[in-house]
mmCIF file of C-alpha atoms in Angstrom:
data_model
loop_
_atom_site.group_PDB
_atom_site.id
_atom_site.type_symbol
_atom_site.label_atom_id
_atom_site.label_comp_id
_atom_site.label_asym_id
_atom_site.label_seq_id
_atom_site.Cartn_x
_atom_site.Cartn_y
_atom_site.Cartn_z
ATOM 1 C CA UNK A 1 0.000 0.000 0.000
ATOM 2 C CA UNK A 2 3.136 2.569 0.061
ATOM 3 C CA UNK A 3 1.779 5.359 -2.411
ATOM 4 C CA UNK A 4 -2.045 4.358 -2.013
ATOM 5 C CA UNK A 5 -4.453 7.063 -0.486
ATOM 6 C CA UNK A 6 -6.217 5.630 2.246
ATOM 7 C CA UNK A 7 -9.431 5.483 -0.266
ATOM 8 C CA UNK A 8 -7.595 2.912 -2.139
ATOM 9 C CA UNK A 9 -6.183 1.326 0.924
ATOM 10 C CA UNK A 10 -9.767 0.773 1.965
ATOM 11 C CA UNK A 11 -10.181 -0.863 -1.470
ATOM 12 C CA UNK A 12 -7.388 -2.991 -1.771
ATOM 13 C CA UNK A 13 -8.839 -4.375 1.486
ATOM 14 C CA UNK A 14 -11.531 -5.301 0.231
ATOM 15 C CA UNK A 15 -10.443 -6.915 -2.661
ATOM 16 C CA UNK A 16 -7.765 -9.041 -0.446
ATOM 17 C CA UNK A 17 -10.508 -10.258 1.904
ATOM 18 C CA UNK A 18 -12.356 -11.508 -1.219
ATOM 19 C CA UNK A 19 -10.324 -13.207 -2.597
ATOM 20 C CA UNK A 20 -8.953 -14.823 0.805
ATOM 21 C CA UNK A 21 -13.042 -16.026 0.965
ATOM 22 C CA UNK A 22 -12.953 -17.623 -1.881
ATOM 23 C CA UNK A 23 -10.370 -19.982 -0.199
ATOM 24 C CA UNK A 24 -7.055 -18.438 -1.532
ATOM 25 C CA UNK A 25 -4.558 -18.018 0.308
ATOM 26 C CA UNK A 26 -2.676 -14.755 0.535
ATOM 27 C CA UNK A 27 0.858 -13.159 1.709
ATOM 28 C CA UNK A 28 1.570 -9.731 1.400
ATOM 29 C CA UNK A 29 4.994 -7.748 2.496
ATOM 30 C CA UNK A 30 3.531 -4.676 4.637
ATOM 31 C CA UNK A 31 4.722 -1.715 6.303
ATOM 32 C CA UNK A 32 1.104 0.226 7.404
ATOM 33 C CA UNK A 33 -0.681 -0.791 10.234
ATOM 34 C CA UNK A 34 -4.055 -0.423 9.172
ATOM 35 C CA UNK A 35 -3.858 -3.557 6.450
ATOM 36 C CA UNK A 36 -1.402 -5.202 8.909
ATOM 37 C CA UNK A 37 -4.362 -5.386 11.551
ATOM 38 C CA UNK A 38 -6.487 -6.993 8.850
ATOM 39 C CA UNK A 39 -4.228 -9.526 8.566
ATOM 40 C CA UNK A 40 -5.173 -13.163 10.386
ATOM 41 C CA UNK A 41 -1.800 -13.924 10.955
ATOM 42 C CA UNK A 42 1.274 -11.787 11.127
ATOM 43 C CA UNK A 43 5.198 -12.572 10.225
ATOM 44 C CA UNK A 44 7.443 -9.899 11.971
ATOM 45 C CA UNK A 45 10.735 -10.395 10.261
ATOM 46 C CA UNK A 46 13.721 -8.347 12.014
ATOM 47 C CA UNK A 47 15.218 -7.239 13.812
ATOM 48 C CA UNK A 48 17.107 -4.966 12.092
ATOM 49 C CA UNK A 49 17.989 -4.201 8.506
ATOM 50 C CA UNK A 50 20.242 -5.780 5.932
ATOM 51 C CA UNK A 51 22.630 -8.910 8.154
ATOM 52 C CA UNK A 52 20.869 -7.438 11.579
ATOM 53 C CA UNK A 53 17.495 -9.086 10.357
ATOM 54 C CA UNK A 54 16.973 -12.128 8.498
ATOM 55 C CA UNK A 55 15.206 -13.411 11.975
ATOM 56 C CA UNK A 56 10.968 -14.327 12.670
ATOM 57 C CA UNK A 57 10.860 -11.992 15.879
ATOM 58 C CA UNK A 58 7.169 -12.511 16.033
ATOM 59 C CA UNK A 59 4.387 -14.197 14.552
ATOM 60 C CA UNK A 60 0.633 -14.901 15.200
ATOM 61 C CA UNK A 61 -2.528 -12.769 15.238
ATOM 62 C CA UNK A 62 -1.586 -9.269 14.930
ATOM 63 C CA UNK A 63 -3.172 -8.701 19.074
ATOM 64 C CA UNK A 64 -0.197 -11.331 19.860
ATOM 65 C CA UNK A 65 2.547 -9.381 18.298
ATOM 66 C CA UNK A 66 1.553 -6.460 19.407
ATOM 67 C CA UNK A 67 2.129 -7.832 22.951
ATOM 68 C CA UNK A 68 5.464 -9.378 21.529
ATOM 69 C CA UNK A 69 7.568 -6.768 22.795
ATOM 70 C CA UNK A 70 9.137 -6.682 18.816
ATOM 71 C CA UNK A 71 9.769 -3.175 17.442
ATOM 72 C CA UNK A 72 5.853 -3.483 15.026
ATOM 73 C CA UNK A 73 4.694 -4.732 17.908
ATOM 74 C CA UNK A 74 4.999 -1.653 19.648
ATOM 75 C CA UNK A 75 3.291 0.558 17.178
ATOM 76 C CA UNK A 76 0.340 -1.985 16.567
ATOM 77 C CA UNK A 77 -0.532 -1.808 20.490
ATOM 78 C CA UNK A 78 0.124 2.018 20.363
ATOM 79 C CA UNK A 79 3.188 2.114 22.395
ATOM 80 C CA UNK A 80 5.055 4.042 19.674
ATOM 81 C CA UNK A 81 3.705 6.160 17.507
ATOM 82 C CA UNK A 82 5.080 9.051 14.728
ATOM 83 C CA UNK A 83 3.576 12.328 16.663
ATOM 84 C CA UNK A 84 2.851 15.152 14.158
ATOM 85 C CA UNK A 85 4.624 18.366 14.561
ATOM 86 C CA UNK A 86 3.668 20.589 17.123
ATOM 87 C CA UNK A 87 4.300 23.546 14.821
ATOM 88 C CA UNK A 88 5.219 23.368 10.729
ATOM 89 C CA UNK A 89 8.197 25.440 8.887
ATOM 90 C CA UNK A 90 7.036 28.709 7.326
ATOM 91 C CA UNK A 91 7.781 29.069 3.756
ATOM 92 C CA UNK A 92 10.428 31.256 2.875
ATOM 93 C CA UNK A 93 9.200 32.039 -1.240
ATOM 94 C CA UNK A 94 6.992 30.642 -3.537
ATOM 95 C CA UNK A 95 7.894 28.813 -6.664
ATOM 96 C CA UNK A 96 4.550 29.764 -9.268
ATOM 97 C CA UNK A 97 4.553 27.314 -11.841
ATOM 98 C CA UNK A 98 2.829 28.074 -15.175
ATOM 99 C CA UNK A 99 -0.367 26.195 -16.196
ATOM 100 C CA UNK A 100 -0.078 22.493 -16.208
ATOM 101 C CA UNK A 101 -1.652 21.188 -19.587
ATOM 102 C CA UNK A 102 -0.707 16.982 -19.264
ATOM 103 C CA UNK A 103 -2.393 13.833 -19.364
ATOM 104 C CA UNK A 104 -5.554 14.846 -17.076
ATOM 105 C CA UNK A 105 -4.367 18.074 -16.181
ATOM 106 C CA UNK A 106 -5.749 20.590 -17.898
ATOM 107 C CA UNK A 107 -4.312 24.459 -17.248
ATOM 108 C CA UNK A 108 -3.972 23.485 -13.446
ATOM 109 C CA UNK A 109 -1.892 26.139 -11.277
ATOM 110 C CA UNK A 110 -0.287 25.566 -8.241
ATOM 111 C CA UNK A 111 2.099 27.218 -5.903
ATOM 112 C CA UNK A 112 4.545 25.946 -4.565
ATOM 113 C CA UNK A 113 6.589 26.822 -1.239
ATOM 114 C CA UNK A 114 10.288 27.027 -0.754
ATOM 115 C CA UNK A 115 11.902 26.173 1.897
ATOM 116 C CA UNK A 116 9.428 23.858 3.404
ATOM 117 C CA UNK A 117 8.646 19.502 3.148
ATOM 118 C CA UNK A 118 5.853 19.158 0.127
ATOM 119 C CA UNK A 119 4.045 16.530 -0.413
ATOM 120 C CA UNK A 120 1.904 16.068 -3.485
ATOM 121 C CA UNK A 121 -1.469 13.465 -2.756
ATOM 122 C CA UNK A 122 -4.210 11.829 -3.976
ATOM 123 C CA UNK A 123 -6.085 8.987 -5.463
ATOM 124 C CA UNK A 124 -4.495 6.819 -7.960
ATOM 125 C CA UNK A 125 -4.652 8.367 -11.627
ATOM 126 C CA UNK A 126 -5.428 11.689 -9.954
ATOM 127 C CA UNK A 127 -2.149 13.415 -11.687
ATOM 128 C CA UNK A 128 0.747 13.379 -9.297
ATOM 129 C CA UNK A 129 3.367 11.610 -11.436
ATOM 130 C CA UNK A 130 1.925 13.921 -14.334
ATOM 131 C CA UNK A 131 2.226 17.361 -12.262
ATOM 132 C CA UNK A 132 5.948 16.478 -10.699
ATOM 133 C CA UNK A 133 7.895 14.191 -12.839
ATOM 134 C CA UNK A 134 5.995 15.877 -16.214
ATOM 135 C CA UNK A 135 5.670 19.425 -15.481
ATOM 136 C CA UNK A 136 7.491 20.797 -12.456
ATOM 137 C CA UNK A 137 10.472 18.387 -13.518
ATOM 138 C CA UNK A 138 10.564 19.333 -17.118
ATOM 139 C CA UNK A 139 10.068 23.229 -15.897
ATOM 140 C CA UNK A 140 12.708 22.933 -13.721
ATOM 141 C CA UNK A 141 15.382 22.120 -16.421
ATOM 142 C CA UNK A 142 14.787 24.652 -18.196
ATOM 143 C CA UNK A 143 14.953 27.443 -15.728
ATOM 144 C CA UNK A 144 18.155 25.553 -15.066
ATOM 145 C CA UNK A 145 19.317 25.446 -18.129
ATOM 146 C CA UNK A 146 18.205 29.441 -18.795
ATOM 147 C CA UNK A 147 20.368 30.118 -15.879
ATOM 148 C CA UNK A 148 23.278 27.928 -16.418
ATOM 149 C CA UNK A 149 26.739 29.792 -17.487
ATOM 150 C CA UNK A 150 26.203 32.901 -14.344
ATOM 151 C CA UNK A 151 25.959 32.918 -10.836
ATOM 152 C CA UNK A 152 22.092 32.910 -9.409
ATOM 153 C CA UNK A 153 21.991 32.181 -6.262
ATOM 154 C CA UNK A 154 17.730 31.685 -7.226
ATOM 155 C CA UNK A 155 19.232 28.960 -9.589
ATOM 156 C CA UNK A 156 16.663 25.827 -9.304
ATOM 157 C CA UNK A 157 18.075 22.049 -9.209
ATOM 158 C CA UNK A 158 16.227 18.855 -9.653
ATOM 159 C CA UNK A 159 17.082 15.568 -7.605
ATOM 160 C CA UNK A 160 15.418 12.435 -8.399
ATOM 161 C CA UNK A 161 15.517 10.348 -5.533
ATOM 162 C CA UNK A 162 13.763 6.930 -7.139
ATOM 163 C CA UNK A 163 14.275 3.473 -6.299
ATOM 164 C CA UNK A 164 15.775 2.763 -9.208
ATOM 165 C CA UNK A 165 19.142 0.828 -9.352
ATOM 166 C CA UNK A 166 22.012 2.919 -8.870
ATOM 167 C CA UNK A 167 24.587 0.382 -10.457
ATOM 168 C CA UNK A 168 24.258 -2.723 -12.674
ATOM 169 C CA UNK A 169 27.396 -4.168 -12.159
ATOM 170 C CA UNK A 170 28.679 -5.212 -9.168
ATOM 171 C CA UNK A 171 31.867 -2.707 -10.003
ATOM 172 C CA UNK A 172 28.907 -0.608 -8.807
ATOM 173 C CA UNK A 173 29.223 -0.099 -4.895
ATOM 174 C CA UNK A 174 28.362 2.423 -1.942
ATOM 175 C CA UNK A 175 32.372 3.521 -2.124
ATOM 176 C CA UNK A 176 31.846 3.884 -5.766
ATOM 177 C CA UNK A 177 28.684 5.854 -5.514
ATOM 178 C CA UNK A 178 29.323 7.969 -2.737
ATOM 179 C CA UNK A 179 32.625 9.202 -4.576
ATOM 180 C CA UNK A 180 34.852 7.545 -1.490
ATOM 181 C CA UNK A 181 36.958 5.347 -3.985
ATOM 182 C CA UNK A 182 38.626 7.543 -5.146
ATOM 183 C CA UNK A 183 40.098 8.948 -1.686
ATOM 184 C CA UNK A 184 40.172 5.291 -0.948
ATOM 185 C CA UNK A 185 42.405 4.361 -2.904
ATOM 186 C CA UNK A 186 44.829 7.838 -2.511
ATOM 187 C CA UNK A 187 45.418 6.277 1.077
ATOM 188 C CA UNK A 188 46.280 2.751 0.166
ATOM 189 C CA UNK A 189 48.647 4.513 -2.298
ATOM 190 C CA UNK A 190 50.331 6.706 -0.095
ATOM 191 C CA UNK A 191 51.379 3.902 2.025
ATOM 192 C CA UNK A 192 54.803 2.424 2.777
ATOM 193 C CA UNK A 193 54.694 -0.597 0.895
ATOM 194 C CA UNK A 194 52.858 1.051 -2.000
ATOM 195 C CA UNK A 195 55.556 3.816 -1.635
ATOM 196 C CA UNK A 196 58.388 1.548 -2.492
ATOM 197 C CA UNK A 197 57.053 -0.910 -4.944
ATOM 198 C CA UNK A 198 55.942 1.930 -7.121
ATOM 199 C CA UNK A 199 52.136 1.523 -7.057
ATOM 200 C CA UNK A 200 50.206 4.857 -7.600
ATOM 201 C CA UNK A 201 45.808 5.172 -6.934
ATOM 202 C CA UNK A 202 45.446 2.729 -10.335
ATOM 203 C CA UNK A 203 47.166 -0.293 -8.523
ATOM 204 C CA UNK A 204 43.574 -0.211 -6.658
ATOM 205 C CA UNK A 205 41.145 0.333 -9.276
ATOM 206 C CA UNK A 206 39.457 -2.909 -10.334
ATOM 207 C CA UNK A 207 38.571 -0.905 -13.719
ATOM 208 C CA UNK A 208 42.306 -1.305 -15.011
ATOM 209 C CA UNK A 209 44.496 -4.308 -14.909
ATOM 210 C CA UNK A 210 47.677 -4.496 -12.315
ATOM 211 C CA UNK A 211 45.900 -4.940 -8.775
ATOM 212 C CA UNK A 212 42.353 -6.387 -9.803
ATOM 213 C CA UNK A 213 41.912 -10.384 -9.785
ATOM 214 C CA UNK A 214 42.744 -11.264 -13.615
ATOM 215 C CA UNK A 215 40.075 -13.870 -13.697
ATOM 216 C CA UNK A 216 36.646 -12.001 -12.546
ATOM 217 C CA UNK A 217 38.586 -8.263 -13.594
ATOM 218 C CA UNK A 218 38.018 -6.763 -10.238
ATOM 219 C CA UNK A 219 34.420 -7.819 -10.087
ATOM 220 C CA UNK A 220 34.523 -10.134 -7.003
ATOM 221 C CA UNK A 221 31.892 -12.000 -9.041
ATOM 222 C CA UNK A 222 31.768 -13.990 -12.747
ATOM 223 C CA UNK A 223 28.392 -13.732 -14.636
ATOM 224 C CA UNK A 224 27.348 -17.073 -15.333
ATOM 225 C CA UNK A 225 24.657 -17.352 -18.209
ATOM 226 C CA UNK A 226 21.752 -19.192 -17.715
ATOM 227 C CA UNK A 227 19.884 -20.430 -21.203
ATOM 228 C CA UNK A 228 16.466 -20.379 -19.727
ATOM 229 C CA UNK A 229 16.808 -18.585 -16.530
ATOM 230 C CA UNK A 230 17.701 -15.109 -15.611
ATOM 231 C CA UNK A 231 21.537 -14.656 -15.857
ATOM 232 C CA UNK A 232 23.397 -14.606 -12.058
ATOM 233 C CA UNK A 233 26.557 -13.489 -10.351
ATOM 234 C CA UNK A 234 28.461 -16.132 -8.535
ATOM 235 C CA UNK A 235 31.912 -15.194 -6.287
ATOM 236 C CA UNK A 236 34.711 -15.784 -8.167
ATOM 237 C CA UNK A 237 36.069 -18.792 -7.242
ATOM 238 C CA UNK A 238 40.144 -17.389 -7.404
ATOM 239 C CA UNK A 239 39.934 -14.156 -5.547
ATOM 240 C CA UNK A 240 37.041 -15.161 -3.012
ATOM 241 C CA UNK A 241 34.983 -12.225 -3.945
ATOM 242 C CA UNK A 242 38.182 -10.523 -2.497
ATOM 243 C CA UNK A 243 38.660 -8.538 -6.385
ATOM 244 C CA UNK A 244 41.765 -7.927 -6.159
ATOM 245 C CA UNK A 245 45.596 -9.877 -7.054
ATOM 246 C CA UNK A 246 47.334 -11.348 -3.738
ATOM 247 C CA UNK A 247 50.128 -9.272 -4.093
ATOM 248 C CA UNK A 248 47.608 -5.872 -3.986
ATOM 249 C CA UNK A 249 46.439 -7.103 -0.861
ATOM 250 C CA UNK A 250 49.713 -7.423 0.980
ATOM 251 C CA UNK A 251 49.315 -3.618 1.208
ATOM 252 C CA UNK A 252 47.541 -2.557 4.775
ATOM 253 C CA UNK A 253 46.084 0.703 5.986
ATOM 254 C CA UNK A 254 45.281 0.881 9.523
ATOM 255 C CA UNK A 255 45.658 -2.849 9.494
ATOM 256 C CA UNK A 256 43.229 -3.293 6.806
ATOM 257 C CA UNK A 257 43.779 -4.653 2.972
ATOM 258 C CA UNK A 258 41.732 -2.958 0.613
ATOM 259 C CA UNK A 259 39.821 -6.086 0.121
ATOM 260 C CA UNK A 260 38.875 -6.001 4.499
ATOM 261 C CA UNK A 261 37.827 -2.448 4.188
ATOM 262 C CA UNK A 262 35.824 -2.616 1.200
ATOM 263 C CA UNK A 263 33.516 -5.712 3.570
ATOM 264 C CA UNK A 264 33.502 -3.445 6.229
ATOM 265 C CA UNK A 265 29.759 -2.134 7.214
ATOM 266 C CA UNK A 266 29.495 1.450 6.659
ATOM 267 C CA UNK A 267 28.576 2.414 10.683
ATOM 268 C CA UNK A 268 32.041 0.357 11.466
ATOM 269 C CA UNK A 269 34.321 2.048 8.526
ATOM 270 C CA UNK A 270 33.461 5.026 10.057
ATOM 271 C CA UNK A 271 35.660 5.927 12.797
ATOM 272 C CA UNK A 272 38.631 4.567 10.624
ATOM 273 C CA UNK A 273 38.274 8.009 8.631
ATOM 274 C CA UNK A 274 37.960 10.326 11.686
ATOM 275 C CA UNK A 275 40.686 12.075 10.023
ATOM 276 C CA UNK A 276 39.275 11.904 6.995
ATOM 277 C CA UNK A 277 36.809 14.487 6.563
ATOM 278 C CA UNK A 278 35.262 14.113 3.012
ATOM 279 C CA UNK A 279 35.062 10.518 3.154
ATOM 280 C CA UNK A 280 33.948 10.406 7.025
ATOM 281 C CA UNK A 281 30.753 12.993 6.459
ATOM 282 C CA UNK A 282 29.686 10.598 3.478
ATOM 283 C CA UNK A 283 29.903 7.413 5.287
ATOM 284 C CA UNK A 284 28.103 9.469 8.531
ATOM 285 C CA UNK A 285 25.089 10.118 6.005
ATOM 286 C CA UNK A 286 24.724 6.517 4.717
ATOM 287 C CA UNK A 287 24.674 5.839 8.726
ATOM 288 C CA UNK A 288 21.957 8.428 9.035
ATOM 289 C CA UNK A 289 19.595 7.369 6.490
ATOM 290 C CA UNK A 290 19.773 3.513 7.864
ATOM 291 C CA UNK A 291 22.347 1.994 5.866
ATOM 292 C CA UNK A 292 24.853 1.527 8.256
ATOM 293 C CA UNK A 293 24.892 -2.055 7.830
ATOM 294 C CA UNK A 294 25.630 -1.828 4.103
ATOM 295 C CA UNK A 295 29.284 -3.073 3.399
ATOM 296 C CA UNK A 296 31.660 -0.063 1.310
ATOM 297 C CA UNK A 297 31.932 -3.237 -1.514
ATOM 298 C CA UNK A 298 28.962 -4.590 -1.647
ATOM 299 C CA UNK A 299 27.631 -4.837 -5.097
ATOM 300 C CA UNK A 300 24.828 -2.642 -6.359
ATOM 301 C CA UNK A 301 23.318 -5.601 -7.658
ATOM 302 C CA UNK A 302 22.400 -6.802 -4.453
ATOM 303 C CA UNK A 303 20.941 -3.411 -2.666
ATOM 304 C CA UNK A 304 16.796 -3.527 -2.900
ATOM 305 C CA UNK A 305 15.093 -0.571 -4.324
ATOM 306 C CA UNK A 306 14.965 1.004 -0.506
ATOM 307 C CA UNK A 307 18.202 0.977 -0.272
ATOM 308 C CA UNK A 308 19.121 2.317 -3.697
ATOM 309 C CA UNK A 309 16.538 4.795 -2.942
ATOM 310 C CA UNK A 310 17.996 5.676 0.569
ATOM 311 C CA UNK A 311 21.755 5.640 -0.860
ATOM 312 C CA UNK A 312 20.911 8.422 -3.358
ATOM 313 C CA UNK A 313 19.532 10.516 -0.765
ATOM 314 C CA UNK A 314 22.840 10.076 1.147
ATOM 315 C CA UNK A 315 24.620 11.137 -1.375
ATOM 316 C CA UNK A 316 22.428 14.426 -1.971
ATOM 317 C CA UNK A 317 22.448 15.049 2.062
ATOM 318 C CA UNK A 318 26.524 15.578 1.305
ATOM 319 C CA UNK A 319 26.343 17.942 -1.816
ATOM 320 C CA UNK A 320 27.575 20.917 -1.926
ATOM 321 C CA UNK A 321 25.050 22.411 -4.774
ATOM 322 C CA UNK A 322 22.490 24.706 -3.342
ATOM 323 C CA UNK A 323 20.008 25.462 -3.560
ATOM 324 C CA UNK A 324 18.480 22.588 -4.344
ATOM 325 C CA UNK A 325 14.194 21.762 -4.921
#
């Protein structure tokens, strides 16, 4: 239901305990409480995210986990709740956007604050997608693109934060995405060892040969094609997963080969770079969106669309380009 308005929550509903009395039988992943206290019989999976969870914490009739003492137990007996604001941000300008003429808008205006948390709502098919991602978005670009080549600080910038995948390789990785690697690999460089056999950042990109495992070329993983299945990734059986050549991974930092930091979890890299500024404030955001537990290396492949969705707003919370819409 993430996205429905509650009309179409109450609908959905409906339509589940339909079909349920005809004898099917159902399951449905669920986050809101209202179709979670419809449910006969409740799974509470945790108990955290990512390698913290993977663990049944509760399960029966959704009055028995909410005396479970597990975290959704809590809200469903009203222990926790989200309060509302006691008082709401004042806008500081208005953005007017011309006429909106798409789909099944026809010349609608709206106004739009600065400044503030907007949320656009409404029934399904009501023109959401249509105003934002179709008009404002579009809009947008162009006043950016009117405005590009001078200084304005009223310059407008749009971030799409979707759940889309952020990589499709596993060369793809938080360290990659966050634009740590880089700074990475300066440090494993600028080590002794490094120092005196020559090796400069490139020795720890798996993009070029030198460092990288010759056999999965830095990957960590070999693409095995299936002729009636969906291709997969498997570890590559000479490095480990490790992606890169023994002789790369005699070089330490802190203790650490490249390969050992790269599986570290982002919430326990984190005091390694206390020093570190750049890379520590981008590992500090992944920690404050809830992706702590995701490892610097771990491939893209393997993040779901919450966490691609919550690793690109990391990565916005450390721009520096403002002002941003």
């Amino acid at each position: 239901t993430i996205g429905l308005h509650p009309r179409d929550t109450h609908r959905l509903l409906g339509t589940l305990h339909g079909l349920r009395d005809l004898g099917n039988t159902l399951i449905v992943v669920e986050h809101d409480l209202e179709v979670m206290r419809q449910a006969d019989h409740l799974v509470d999976m945790g108990p955290g995210a990512g390698e913290h969870g993977g663990l049944i914490v509760a399960q029966g009739t959704p009055a028995e986990v909410s005396t479970s003492g597990s975290l959704t137990g809590t809200y469903l007996s009203g222990q926790r709740a989200v309060p509302r604001p006691a008082t709401r941000r004042e806008a500081a300008d208005w953005l007017d956007l011309p006429p909106a003429t798409v789909h099944n808008l026809n010349g609608v205006k709206v106004r739009i604050p600065k400044g503030v948390l907007t949320v656009v709502t409404g029934v399904s098919g009501s023109g959401k997608s249509s105003l934002v991602l179709e008009h404002l978005g579009p809009w947008l670009e162009a006043q950016q693109a009117e405005k590009s080549g001078h200084r304005n600080r009223d310059a407008l910038r749009l971030v799409v934060v979707d759940q889309n995948p952020i990589g499709r390789s596993p060369r793809s990785t938080p360290a990659t995405y966050t634009d740590i690697w880089n700074a990475i690999r300066k440090l494993y460089a600028e080590t002794r060892l490094s120092r005196e056999r020559g090796w400069t950042p490139s020795r720890f990109s798996w993009n070029t040969d030198g460092g990288r495992c010759a056999h999965c070329e830095g990957r960590g993983a070999v693409l095995i094609e299936m002729h009636f299945l969906s291709d997969v990734w498997m570890p590559c059986a000479h490095c480990g997963g490790r992606r890169f050549s023994r002789e790369t991974l005699e070089v330490r930092w802190k203790g650490l080969s490249i390969a050992d930091l790269l599986d570290l979890p982002a919430e326990e890299a984190l005091p390694h770079f206390s020093n570190q500024r750049r890379i520590g404030a981008r590992l500090a955001a992944l920690v404050d969106v809830g992706l702590g537990y995701v490892r610097l290396g771990q491939p893209a492949t393997t993040l779901s669309g919450g966490e691609a969705q919550r690793m690109k707003l990391a990565a916005e919370l450390v721009s520096r380009r403002k002002p941003t819409v």
